[in-house]
Tab-separated table of C-alpha atoms in Angstrom:
chain	number	residue	atom	x	y	z
R	1129	MET	CA	-26.059	32.447	44.077
R	1130	ARG	CA	-26.476	32.017	47.891
R	1131	ASP	CA	-30.350	32.760	47.341
R	1132	ARG	CA	-30.567	30.035	44.641
R	1133	LEU	CA	-28.662	27.531	46.666
R	1134	GLY	CA	-30.778	28.366	49.741
R	1135	THR	CA	-34.011	27.575	47.756
R	1136	LEU	CA	-32.608	24.443	46.186
R	1137	PHE	CA	-31.513	23.196	49.600
R	1138	SER	CA	-34.432	24.543	51.575
R	1139	THR	CA	-35.851	21.161	52.516
R	1140	VAL	CA	-32.311	19.735	53.573
R	1141	PRO	CA	-31.207	20.338	57.184
R	1142	ASP	CA	-28.439	22.810	57.431
R	1143	ASP	CA	-26.559	20.842	60.033
R	1144	GLY	CA	-23.210	20.780	58.253
R	1145	CYS	CA	-23.132	17.093	57.826
R	1146	GLY	CA	-24.306	14.567	55.068
R	1147	ALA	CA	-23.818	14.618	51.334
R	1148	TYR	CA	-26.202	17.429	50.641
R	1149	ALA	CA	-24.654	19.643	53.251
R	1150	HIS	CA	-21.215	18.899	51.746
R	1151	MET	CA	-22.524	19.535	48.151
R	1152	ARG	CA	-23.984	22.926	49.315
R	1153	ALA	CA	-20.758	23.976	51.128
R	1154	ALA	CA	-18.816	23.146	47.954
R	1155	LEU	CA	-21.014	25.219	45.744
R	1156	ILE	CA	-21.125	28.276	48.013
R	1157	GLU	CA	-17.306	28.155	48.369
R	1158	CYS	CA	-16.769	28.388	44.470
R	1159	PRO	CA	-14.625	31.267	43.720
R	1160	GLU	CA	-16.899	32.010	40.472
R	1161	PRO	CA	-20.481	32.558	41.610
R	1162	GLY	CA	-21.485	33.045	37.992
R	1163	THR	CA	-20.230	29.641	37.213
R	1164	VAL	CA	-22.485	28.126	39.732
R	1165	LEU	CA	-25.485	30.038	38.741
R	1166	ASN	CA	-24.939	28.802	35.032
R	1167	TRP	CA	-24.621	25.426	36.376
R	1168	LEU	CA	-27.772	25.622	38.307
R	1169	ARG	CA	-29.640	27.106	35.216
R	1170	ASN	CA	-28.147	24.903	32.424
R	1171	SER	CA	-26.876	21.660	33.726
R	1172	HIS	CA	-28.697	18.203	33.623
R	1173	SER	CA	-26.725	17.296	36.776
R	1174	ALA	CA	-28.117	20.161	38.604
R	1175	ARG	CA	-31.638	19.323	37.558
R	1176	LEU	CA	-31.012	15.759	38.657
R	1177	LEU	CA	-29.707	17.058	42.133
R	1178	ALA	CA	-32.861	19.300	42.417
R	1179	ASP	CA	-35.077	16.265	41.870
R	1180	LEU	CA	-33.196	14.289	44.508
R	1181	VAL	CA	-33.470	17.194	47.063
R	1182	ALA	CA	-37.126	17.529	46.242
R	1183	THR	CA	-37.872	13.846	46.739
R	1184	GLY	CA	-35.905	13.813	49.894
R	1185	ARG	CA	-34.047	10.843	48.702
R	1186	PRO	CA	-30.235	10.397	49.832
R	1187	LEU	CA	-27.555	11.425	47.671
R	1188	THR	CA	-26.215	7.880	46.605
R	1189	HIS	CA	-25.207	6.165	43.181
R	1190	LEU	CA	-28.276	4.019	43.649
R	1191	ASP	CA	-30.603	7.033	43.838
R	1192	LEU	CA	-28.742	8.875	41.017
R	1193	ASP	CA	-29.452	5.754	38.880
R	1194	ALA	CA	-32.912	5.605	39.651
R	1195	THR	CA	-33.480	9.304	39.208
R	1196	ALA	CA	-31.240	9.934	36.271
R	1197	GLY	CA	-33.930	9.916	33.478
R	1198	ASP	CA	-31.730	9.158	30.307
R	1199	GLY	CA	-29.115	7.503	32.419
R	1200	ARG	CA	-26.261	9.751	31.248
R	1201	ALA	CA	-25.274	11.259	34.375
R	1202	ALA	CA	-25.578	8.068	36.315
R	1203	ARG	CA	-23.387	6.016	33.773
R	1204	TYR	CA	-20.426	8.213	34.384
R	1205	PRO	CA	-19.640	7.053	37.957
R	1206	GLU	CA	-18.708	3.647	36.599
R	1207	HIS	CA	-15.612	5.472	35.068
R	1208	ALA	CA	-15.090	7.603	38.107
R	1209	LEU	CA	-11.732	6.114	38.997
R	1210	LEU	CA	-10.352	6.525	35.459
R	1211	LEU	CA	-11.677	9.946	35.183
R	1212	ARG	CA	-10.327	11.100	38.546
R	1213	SER	CA	-6.921	9.849	37.619
R	1214	TYR	CA	-7.205	11.692	34.126
R	1215	VAL	CA	-7.991	14.876	36.102
R	1216	ARG	CA	-5.335	14.388	38.629
R	1217	TRP	CA	-2.509	13.434	36.098
R	1218	SER	CA	-3.289	15.366	33.106
R	1219	LEU	CA	-5.796	18.242	33.502
R	1220	LEU	CA	-4.560	19.699	36.937
R	1221	PRO	CA	-0.958	19.722	35.862
R	1222	ARG	CA	-1.856	21.373	32.581
R	1223	ALA	CA	-3.909	23.945	34.538
R	1224	ARG	CA	-1.319	24.661	37.013
R	1225	ARG	CA	1.375	25.061	34.214
R	1226	HIS	CA	-0.850	27.395	32.381
R	1227	GLU	CA	-1.356	29.482	35.539
R	1228	ARG	CA	2.290	29.933	36.183
R	1229	LEU	CA	3.117	30.771	32.553
R	1230	ARG	CA	0.118	32.864	31.713
R	1231	GLY	CA	-2.078	33.643	34.717
R	1232	GLY	CA	-5.568	34.750	34.635
R	1233	GLY	CA	-8.355	33.038	32.405
R	1234	PHE	CA	-9.813	30.946	35.310
R	1235	LEU	CA	-13.203	30.664	33.850
R	1236	GLY	CA	-11.888	29.599	30.488
R	1237	ARG	CA	-9.701	26.873	31.991
R	1238	VAL	CA	-12.609	25.506	33.930
R	1239	ARG	CA	-14.855	25.213	30.866
R	1240	ALA	CA	-12.033	23.560	28.869
R	1241	ALA	CA	-11.369	21.091	31.657
R	1242	TYR	CA	-15.137	20.234	32.008
R	1243	SER	CA	-15.230	19.844	28.284
R	1244	ARG	CA	-12.186	17.453	28.339
R	1245	ILE	CA	-13.703	15.410	31.217
R	1246	ASN	CA	-17.202	15.138	29.357
R	1247	ARG	CA	-15.523	14.015	26.366
R	1248	ALA	CA	-13.375	11.359	28.061
R	1249	ALA	CA	-16.644	10.221	29.925
R	1250	GLU	CA	-18.629	9.945	26.671
R	1251	PHE	CA	-15.624	8.084	25.114
R	1252	LEU	CA	-15.415	5.533	28.023
R	1253	THR	CA	-19.227	5.161	27.866
R	1254	ALA	CA	-19.076	4.543	24.085
R	1255	MET	CA	-16.468	2.024	24.306
R	1256	ALA	CA	-18.144	0.252	27.257
R	1257	ALA	CA	-21.339	0.082	25.022
R	1258	HIS	CA	-19.261	-1.661	22.515
R	1259	GLY	CA	-18.062	-4.193	25.085
R	1260	ARG	CA	-14.405	-2.580	25.150
R	1261	LEU	CA	-12.334	-2.242	28.110
R	1262	LEU	CA	-9.964	0.747	28.081
R	1263	ARG	CA	-7.017	-1.692	27.742
R	1264	GLU	CA	-8.572	-3.300	24.646
R	1265	VAL	CA	-9.278	0.108	22.918
R	1266	THR	CA	-7.384	0.362	19.559
R	1267	GLN	CA	-6.455	3.372	17.450
R	1268	GLN	CA	-9.196	2.537	15.062
R	1269	ASP	CA	-11.665	2.732	17.981
R	1270	VAL	CA	-10.385	6.118	18.803
R	1271	ASP	CA	-10.590	7.359	15.235
R	1272	THR	CA	-14.099	5.996	14.825
């Protein structure tokens, strides 16, 4: 994992500051190196990050929007506040409760949490595409 991250961030100064340095440090500190390797191999977001690093562009929402290709990854930041609240008030308590009661299964909980976050982001994006604010969403919208 460290070798792959070293290669990915090889053109970025390793001065410990800046968005790329923080991203690299967060990935290196992940307790599950296999998860990071899978993310690097399979994730659209990891490819987007690699493209940004390769071009030397800063890690900003503006550059994410310009680089994102299909725009899917870049559309999610518009829902970041709602998604962050969802994680903080729903997913984290659920994961902590599960840990206290059952223990183990870290990787499965991480995958389940990512799945729930992605589904929530997709739902918010779909509602926005139909001109709906979250407060205007009806049960029929959810069912559809």
